[in-house]
Amino acid sequence: VQLQASGGGLVQAGGSLRLSCAASGGTFSGYNVGWFRQAPGKEREFVVGIRWTGNTISYVDSLKGRFTISRDSTKSTVYLQMNNLRPEDTAVYYCAAAPKRIIYSQLGVPSSYEHWGPGTLVTVSS
């Protein structure tokens, strides 16, 4: 499966964006999906992940309440709703897919994921 993230852009602090991760060559059915981000000069970090069943979600504590992951009923697109954005949220955001054998505690580990999209840039101005 190939992944394509979209929806990034420039937004003022306090604004919102919704990122989309579309699957092609297959669907997300049977895949866990995660969002990661990488800010300039920093390592890639986990943002949020959703298990293939759709009913278990792992968030980074600092982002809980501002960021929400969801997947559509056809399981071909996963969304990341980002509210109350801050300048420190500026980064390239990546979506990735991991096989369903990956358990909840492994969702935050980049090596759990087999498929990665090219990323979409989010810039938050102060």
PDB file of N, CA, C and O in Angstrom, residues 37-93:
ATOM      1  N   ARG A  37       5.744  13.324  13.248  1.00  0.00           N
ATOM      2  CA  ARG A  37       6.143  14.631  12.759  1.00  0.00           C
ATOM      3  C   ARG A  37       7.636  14.834  13.005  1.00  0.00           C
ATOM      4  O   ARG A  37       8.215  14.232  13.923  1.00  0.00           O
ATOM      5  N   GLN A  38       8.215  15.673  12.177  1.00  0.00           N
ATOM      6  CA  GLN A  38       9.631  15.989  12.321  1.00  0.00           C
ATOM      7  C   GLN A  38       9.825  17.479  12.113  1.00  0.00           C
ATOM      8  O   GLN A  38       9.582  18.001  11.027  1.00  0.00           O
ATOM      9  N   ALA A  39      10.226  18.128  13.182  1.00  0.00           N
ATOM     10  CA  ALA A  39      10.502  19.563  13.124  1.00  0.00           C
ATOM     11  C   ALA A  39      11.933  19.784  12.651  1.00  0.00           C
ATOM     12  O   ALA A  39      12.781  18.890  12.776  1.00  0.00           O
ATOM     13  N   PRO A  40      12.231  20.964  12.120  1.00  0.00           N
ATOM     14  CA  PRO A  40      13.588  21.240  11.648  1.00  0.00           C
ATOM     15  C   PRO A  40      14.629  21.018  12.738  1.00  0.00           C
ATOM     16  O   PRO A  40      14.489  21.518  13.856  1.00  0.00           O
ATOM     17  N   GLY A  41      15.636  20.230  12.407  1.00  0.00           N
ATOM     18  CA  GLY A  41      16.716  19.979  13.343  1.00  0.00           C
ATOM     19  C   GLY A  41      16.397  19.020  14.462  1.00  0.00           C
ATOM     20  O   GLY A  41      17.209  18.842  15.379  1.00  0.00           O
ATOM     21  N   LYS A  42      15.219  18.399  14.398  1.00  0.00           N
ATOM     22  CA  LYS A  42      14.826  17.473  15.463  1.00  0.00           C
ATOM     23  C   LYS A  42      14.556  16.093  14.895  1.00  0.00           C
ATOM     24  O   LYS A  42      14.384  15.919  13.692  1.00  0.00           O
ATOM     25  N   GLU A  43      14.489  15.124  15.772  1.00  0.00           N
ATOM     26  CA  GLU A  43      14.178  13.761  15.351  1.00  0.00           C
ATOM     27  C   GLU A  43      12.676  13.606  15.106  1.00  0.00           C
ATOM     28  O   GLU A  43      11.862  14.360  15.642  1.00  0.00           O
ATOM     29  N   ARG A  44      12.368  12.614  14.319  1.00  0.00           N
ATOM     30  CA  ARG A  44      10.960  12.308  14.078  1.00  0.00           C
ATOM     31  C   ARG A  44      10.321  11.830  15.375  1.00  0.00           C
ATOM     32  O   ARG A  44      10.891  11.004  16.096  1.00  0.00           O
ATOM     33  N   GLU A  45       9.125  12.327  15.665  1.00  0.00           N
ATOM     34  CA  GLU A  45       8.438  11.942  16.887  1.00  0.00           C
ATOM     35  C   GLU A  45       7.024  11.475  16.587  1.00  0.00           C
ATOM     36  O   GLU A  45       6.373  11.923  15.647  1.00  0.00           O
ATOM     37  N   PHE A  46       6.573  10.582  17.428  1.00  0.00           N
ATOM     38  CA  PHE A  46       5.223  10.031  17.325  1.00  0.00           C
ATOM     39  C   PHE A  46       4.208  11.078  17.747  1.00  0.00           C
ATOM     40  O   PHE A  46       4.409  11.805  18.719  1.00  0.00           O
ATOM     41  N   VAL A  47       3.096  11.124  17.019  1.00  0.00           N
ATOM     42  CA  VAL A  47       1.999  12.027  17.354  1.00  0.00           C
ATOM     43  C   VAL A  47       0.801  11.236  17.876  1.00  0.00           C
ATOM     44  O   VAL A  47       0.337  11.442  18.994  1.00  0.00           O
ATOM     45  N   VAL A  48       0.308  10.330  17.049  1.00  0.00           N
ATOM     46  CA  VAL A  48      -0.872   9.556  17.417  1.00  0.00           C
ATOM     47  C   VAL A  48      -0.969   8.335  16.521  1.00  0.00           C
ATOM     48  O   VAL A  48      -0.498   8.347  15.380  1.00  0.00           O
ATOM     49  N   GLY A  49      -1.574   7.272  17.062  1.00  0.00           N
ATOM     50  CA  GLY A  49      -1.757   6.061  16.271  1.00  0.00           C
ATOM     51  C   GLY A  49      -3.114   5.453  16.536  1.00  0.00           C
ATOM     52  O   GLY A  49      -3.654   5.597  17.644  1.00  0.00           O
ATOM     53  N   ILE A  50      -3.654   4.781  15.541  1.00  0.00           N
ATOM     54  CA  ILE A  50      -4.947   4.119  15.683  1.00  0.00           C
ATOM     55  C   ILE A  50      -4.792   2.682  15.212  1.00  0.00           C
ATOM     56  O   ILE A  50      -4.207   2.410  14.167  1.00  0.00           O
ATOM     57  N   ARG A  51      -5.291   1.757  15.984  1.00  0.00           N
ATOM     58  CA  ARG A  51      -5.182   0.341  15.629  1.00  0.00           C
ATOM     59  C   ARG A  51      -6.148  -0.001  14.507  1.00  0.00           C
ATOM     60  O   ARG A  51      -7.107   0.714  14.234  1.00  0.00           O
ATOM     61  N   TRP A  52      -5.898  -1.120  13.876  1.00  0.00           N
ATOM     62  CA  TRP A  52      -6.658  -1.500  12.686  1.00  0.00           C
ATOM     63  C   TRP A  52      -8.131  -1.694  12.999  1.00  0.00           C
ATOM     64  O   TRP A  52      -8.984  -1.537  12.124  1.00  0.00           O
ATOM     65  N   THR A  53      -8.455  -2.002  14.246  1.00  0.00           N
ATOM     66  CA  THR A  53      -9.857  -2.152  14.630  1.00  0.00           C
ATOM     67  C   THR A  53     -10.559  -0.808  14.745  1.00  0.00           C
ATOM     68  O   THR A  53     -11.778  -0.737  14.772  1.00  0.00           O
ATOM     69  N   GLY A  54      -9.774   0.263  14.854  1.00  0.00           N
ATOM     70  CA  GLY A  54     -10.348   1.597  14.961  1.00  0.00           C
ATOM     71  C   GLY A  54     -10.766   1.985  16.353  1.00  0.00           C
ATOM     72  O   GLY A  54     -11.208   3.110  16.583  1.00  0.00           O
ATOM     73  N   ASN A  55     -10.642   1.074  17.285  1.00  0.00           N
ATOM     74  CA  ASN A  55     -11.167   1.379  18.613  1.00  0.00           C
ATOM     75  C   ASN A  55     -10.104   1.556  19.674  1.00  0.00           C
ATOM     76  O   ASN A  55     -10.416   1.652  20.858  1.00  0.00           O
ATOM     77  N   THR A  56      -8.870   1.611  19.285  1.00  0.00           N
ATOM     78  CA  THR A  56      -7.808   1.859  20.245  1.00  0.00           C
ATOM     79  C   THR A  56      -6.877   2.910  19.677  1.00  0.00           C
ATOM     80  O   THR A  56      -6.339   2.743  18.595  1.00  0.00           O
ATOM     81  N   ILE A  57      -6.726   3.986  20.422  1.00  0.00           N
ATOM     82  CA  ILE A  57      -5.942   5.115  19.943  1.00  0.00           C
ATOM     83  C   ILE A  57      -4.907   5.483  20.979  1.00  0.00           C
ATOM     84  O   ILE A  57      -5.188   5.512  22.177  1.00  0.00           O
ATOM     85  N   SER A  58      -3.723   5.771  20.490  1.00  0.00           N
ATOM     86  CA  SER A  58      -2.634   6.179  21.362  1.00  0.00           C
ATOM     87  C   SER A  58      -2.214   7.596  21.009  1.00  0.00           C
ATOM     88  O   SER A  58      -1.917   7.886  19.857  1.00  0.00           O
ATOM     89  N   TYR A  59      -2.233   8.464  21.971  1.00  0.00           N
ATOM     90  CA  TYR A  59      -1.824   9.842  21.766  1.00  0.00           C
ATOM     91  C   TYR A  59      -0.598  10.152  22.613  1.00  0.00           C
ATOM     92  O   TYR A  59      -0.456   9.657  23.727  1.00  0.00           O
ATOM     93  N   VAL A  60       0.240  11.043  22.100  1.00  0.00           N
ATOM     94  CA  VAL A  60       1.240  11.648  22.946  1.00  0.00           C
ATOM     95  C   VAL A  60       0.499  12.534  23.944  1.00  0.00           C
ATOM     96  O   VAL A  60      -0.391  13.302  23.554  1.00  0.00           O
ATOM     97  N   ASP A  61       0.805  12.415  25.201  1.00  0.00           N
ATOM     98  CA  ASP A  61       0.047  13.119  26.234  1.00  0.00           C
ATOM     99  C   ASP A  61      -0.032  14.623  25.989  1.00  0.00           C
ATOM    100  O   ASP A  61      -1.069  15.249  26.212  1.00  0.00           O
ATOM    101  N   SER A  62       1.049  15.201  25.525  1.00  0.00           N
ATOM    102  CA  SER A  62       1.082  16.655  25.356  1.00  0.00           C
ATOM    103  C   SER A  62       0.165  17.142  24.256  1.00  0.00           C
ATOM    104  O   SER A  62      -0.163  18.327  24.185  1.00  0.00           O
ATOM    105  N   LEU A  63      -0.269  16.231  23.375  1.00  0.00           N
ATOM    106  CA  LEU A  63      -1.121  16.627  22.256  1.00  0.00           C
ATOM    107  C   LEU A  63      -2.575  16.229  22.464  1.00  0.00           C
ATOM    108  O   LEU A  63      -3.447  16.645  21.693  1.00  0.00           O
ATOM    109  N   LYS A  64      -2.801  15.450  23.486  1.00  0.00           N
ATOM    110  CA  LYS A  64      -4.165  14.993  23.745  1.00  0.00           C
ATOM    111  C   LYS A  64      -5.060  16.189  24.006  1.00  0.00           C
ATOM    112  O   LYS A  64      -4.707  17.104  24.729  1.00  0.00           O
ATOM    113  N   GLY A  65      -6.219  16.170  23.378  1.00  0.00           N
ATOM    114  CA  GLY A  65      -7.152  17.282  23.534  1.00  0.00           C
ATOM    115  C   GLY A  65      -7.064  18.298  22.415  1.00  0.00           C
ATOM    116  O   GLY A  65      -8.001  19.044  22.184  1.00  0.00           O
ATOM    117  N   ARG A  66      -5.935  18.341  21.716  1.00  0.00           N
ATOM    118  CA  ARG A  66      -5.799  19.240  20.575  1.00  0.00           C
ATOM    119  C   ARG A  66      -5.813  18.489  19.251  1.00  0.00           C
ATOM    120  O   ARG A  66      -6.288  19.000  18.252  1.00  0.00           O
ATOM    121  N   PHE A  67      -5.266  17.293  19.254  1.00  0.00           N
ATOM    122  CA  PHE A  67      -5.171  16.499  18.029  1.00  0.00           C
ATOM    123  C   PHE A  67      -6.102  15.293  18.128  1.00  0.00           C
ATOM    124  O   PHE A  67      -6.178  14.649  19.174  1.00  0.00           O
ATOM    125  N   THR A  68      -6.776  14.981  17.024  1.00  0.00           N
ATOM    126  CA  THR A  68      -7.697  13.848  16.990  1.00  0.00           C
ATOM    127  C   THR A  68      -7.476  13.053  15.710  1.00  0.00           C
ATOM    128  O   THR A  68      -7.457  13.630  14.621  1.00  0.00           O
ATOM    129  N   ILE A  69      -7.335  11.757  15.856  1.00  0.00           N
ATOM    130  CA  ILE A  69      -7.197  10.880  14.694  1.00  0.00           C
ATOM    131  C   ILE A  69      -8.522  10.179  14.450  1.00  0.00           C
ATOM    132  O   ILE A  69      -9.253   9.854  15.392  1.00  0.00           O
ATOM    133  N   SER A  70      -8.815   9.952  13.188  1.00  0.00           N
ATOM    134  CA  SER A  70     -10.019   9.201  12.843  1.00  0.00           C
ATOM    135  C   SER A  70      -9.783   8.512  11.509  1.00  0.00           C
ATOM    136  O   SER A  70      -8.866   8.869  10.762  1.00  0.00           O
ATOM    137  N   ARG A  71     -10.599   7.512  11.225  1.00  0.00           N
ATOM    138  CA  ARG A  71     -10.505   6.828   9.944  1.00  0.00           C
ATOM    139  C   ARG A  71     -11.908   6.690   9.376  1.00  0.00           C
ATOM    140  O   ARG A  71     -12.868   6.524  10.120  1.00  0.00           O
ATOM    141  N   ASP A  72     -12.030   6.771   8.060  1.00  0.00           N
ATOM    142  CA  ASP A  72     -13.368   6.743   7.484  1.00  0.00           C
ATOM    143  C   ASP A  72     -13.854   5.301   7.367  1.00  0.00           C
ATOM    144  O   ASP A  72     -13.100   4.348   7.563  1.00  0.00           O
ATOM    145  N   SER A  73     -15.131   5.134   7.058  1.00  0.00           N
ATOM    146  CA  SER A  73     -15.762   3.819   7.090  1.00  0.00           C
ATOM    147  C   SER A  73     -15.197   2.887   6.032  1.00  0.00           C
ATOM    148  O   SER A  73     -15.193   1.676   6.203  1.00  0.00           O
ATOM    149  N   THR A  74     -14.697   3.430   4.969  1.00  0.00           N
ATOM    150  CA  THR A  74     -14.125   2.578   3.926  1.00  0.00           C
ATOM    151  C   THR A  74     -12.689   2.193   4.248  1.00  0.00           C
ATOM    152  O   THR A  74     -12.112   1.347   3.559  1.00  0.00           O
ATOM    153  N   LYS A  75     -12.144   2.850   5.254  1.00  0.00           N
ATOM    154  CA  LYS A  75     -10.786   2.571   5.716  1.00  0.00           C
ATOM    155  C   LYS A  75      -9.745   2.853   4.661  1.00  0.00           C
ATOM    156  O   LYS A  75      -8.670   2.254   4.656  1.00  0.00           O
ATOM    157  N   SER A  76     -10.038   3.814   3.758  1.00  0.00           N
ATOM    158  CA  SER A  76      -9.034   4.169   2.781  1.00  0.00           C
ATOM    159  C   SER A  76      -8.405   5.523   3.071  1.00  0.00           C
ATOM    160  O   SER A  76      -7.473   5.927   2.370  1.00  0.00           O
ATOM    161  N   THR A  77      -8.918   6.236   4.071  1.00  0.00           N
ATOM    162  CA  THR A  77      -8.354   7.527   4.456  1.00  0.00           C
ATOM    163  C   THR A  77      -8.353   7.650   5.985  1.00  0.00           C
ATOM    164  O   THR A  77      -9.317   7.271   6.635  1.00  0.00           O
ATOM    165  N   VAL A  78      -7.255   8.181   6.487  1.00  0.00           N
ATOM    166  CA  VAL A  78      -7.147   8.462   7.918  1.00  0.00           C
ATOM    167  C   VAL A  78      -6.894   9.953   8.059  1.00  0.00           C
ATOM    168  O   VAL A  78      -6.146  10.541   7.279  1.00  0.00           O
ATOM    169  N   TYR A  79      -7.528  10.562   9.050  1.00  0.00           N
ATOM    170  CA  TYR A  79      -7.448  12.001   9.235  1.00  0.00           C
ATOM    171  C   TYR A  79      -6.741  12.341  10.545  1.00  0.00           C
ATOM    172  O   TYR A  79      -6.804  11.594  11.511  1.00  0.00           O
ATOM    173  N   LEU A  80      -6.116  13.495  10.535  1.00  0.00           N
ATOM    174  CA  LEU A  80      -5.571  14.070  11.755  1.00  0.00           C
ATOM    175  C   LEU A  80      -6.101  15.487  11.877  1.00  0.00           C
ATOM    176  O   LEU A  80      -5.707  16.369  11.108  1.00  0.00           O
ATOM    177  N   GLN A  81      -7.032  15.675  12.778  1.00  0.00           N
ATOM    178  CA  GLN A  81      -7.586  16.997  13.051  1.00  0.00           C
ATOM    179  C   GLN A  81      -6.714  17.674  14.097  1.00  0.00           C
ATOM    180  O   GLN A  81      -6.514  17.116  15.194  1.00  0.00           O
ATOM    181  N   MET A  82      -6.210  18.842  13.767  1.00  0.00           N
ATOM    182  CA  MET A  82      -5.310  19.572  14.670  1.00  0.00           C
ATOM    183  C   MET A  82      -5.929  20.919  14.998  1.00  0.00           C
ATOM    184  O   MET A  82      -6.168  21.733  14.094  1.00  0.00           O
ATOM    185  N   ASN A  83      -6.207  21.142  16.256  1.00  0.00           N
ATOM    186  CA  ASN A  83      -6.836  22.379  16.708  1.00  0.00           C
ATOM    187  C   ASN A  83      -5.891  23.144  17.632  1.00  0.00           C
ATOM    188  O   ASN A  83      -4.957  22.569  18.200  1.00  0.00           O
ATOM    189  N   ASN A  84      -6.186  24.432  17.765  1.00  0.00           N
ATOM    190  CA  ASN A  84      -5.399  25.281  18.654  1.00  0.00           C
ATOM    191  C   ASN A  84      -3.899  25.101  18.396  1.00  0.00           C
ATOM    192  O   ASN A  84      -3.112  24.871  19.323  1.00  0.00           O
ATOM    193  N   LEU A  85      -3.536  25.215  17.148  1.00  0.00           N
ATOM    194  CA  LEU A  85      -2.150  24.971  16.766  1.00  0.00           C
ATOM    195  C   LEU A  85      -1.210  26.014  17.358  1.00  0.00           C
ATOM    196  O   LEU A  85      -1.586  27.187  17.547  1.00  0.00           O
ATOM    197  N   ARG A  86      -0.009  25.562  17.630  1.00  0.00           N
ATOM    198  CA  ARG A  86       1.023  26.409  18.224  1.00  0.00           C
ATOM    199  C   ARG A  86       2.254  26.433  17.319  1.00  0.00           C
ATOM    200  O   ARG A  86       2.466  25.488  16.549  1.00  0.00           O
ATOM    201  N   PRO A  87       3.069  27.471  17.423  1.00  0.00           N
ATOM    202  CA  PRO A  87       4.288  27.506  16.581  1.00  0.00           C
ATOM    203  C   PRO A  87       5.155  26.254  16.733  1.00  0.00           C
ATOM    204  O   PRO A  87       5.778  25.816  15.759  1.00  0.00           O
ATOM    205  N   GLU A  88       5.168  25.661  17.907  1.00  0.00           N
ATOM    206  CA  GLU A  88       5.990  24.461  18.122  1.00  0.00           C
ATOM    207  C   GLU A  88       5.414  23.221  17.436  1.00  0.00           C
ATOM    208  O   GLU A  88       6.051  22.167  17.424  1.00  0.00           O
ATOM    209  N   ASP A  89       4.224  23.342  16.869  1.00  0.00           N
ATOM    210  CA  ASP A  89       3.663  22.237  16.079  1.00  0.00           C
ATOM    211  C   ASP A  89       4.190  22.251  14.639  1.00  0.00           C
ATOM    212  O   ASP A  89       3.892  21.343  13.861  1.00  0.00           O
ATOM    213  N   THR A  90       4.944  23.288  14.288  1.00  0.00           N
ATOM    214  CA  THR A  90       5.513  23.360  12.953  1.00  0.00           C
ATOM    215  C   THR A  90       6.426  22.176  12.690  1.00  0.00           C
ATOM    216  O   THR A  90       7.348  21.911  13.454  1.00  0.00           O
ATOM    217  N   ALA A  91       6.138  21.449  11.606  1.00  0.00           N
ATOM    218  CA  ALA A  91       6.893  20.239  11.292  1.00  0.00           C
ATOM    219  C   ALA A  91       6.375  19.670   9.984  1.00  0.00           C
ATOM    220  O   ALA A  91       5.333  20.086   9.466  1.00  0.00           O
ATOM    221  N   VAL A  92       7.121  18.702   9.482  1.00  0.00           N
ATOM    222  CA  VAL A  92       6.607  17.857   8.402  1.00  0.00           C
ATOM    223  C   VAL A  92       5.895  16.692   9.067  1.00  0.00           C
ATOM    224  O   VAL A  92       6.455  16.021   9.941  1.00  0.00           O
ATOM    225  N   TYR A  93       4.660  16.481   8.670  1.00  0.00           N
ATOM    226  CA  TYR A  93       3.836  15.427   9.253  1.00  0.00           C
ATOM    227  C   TYR A  93       3.779  14.234   8.292  1.00  0.00           C
ATOM    228  O   TYR A  93       3.511  14.403   7.088  1.00  0.00           O
TER     229      TYR A  93
END
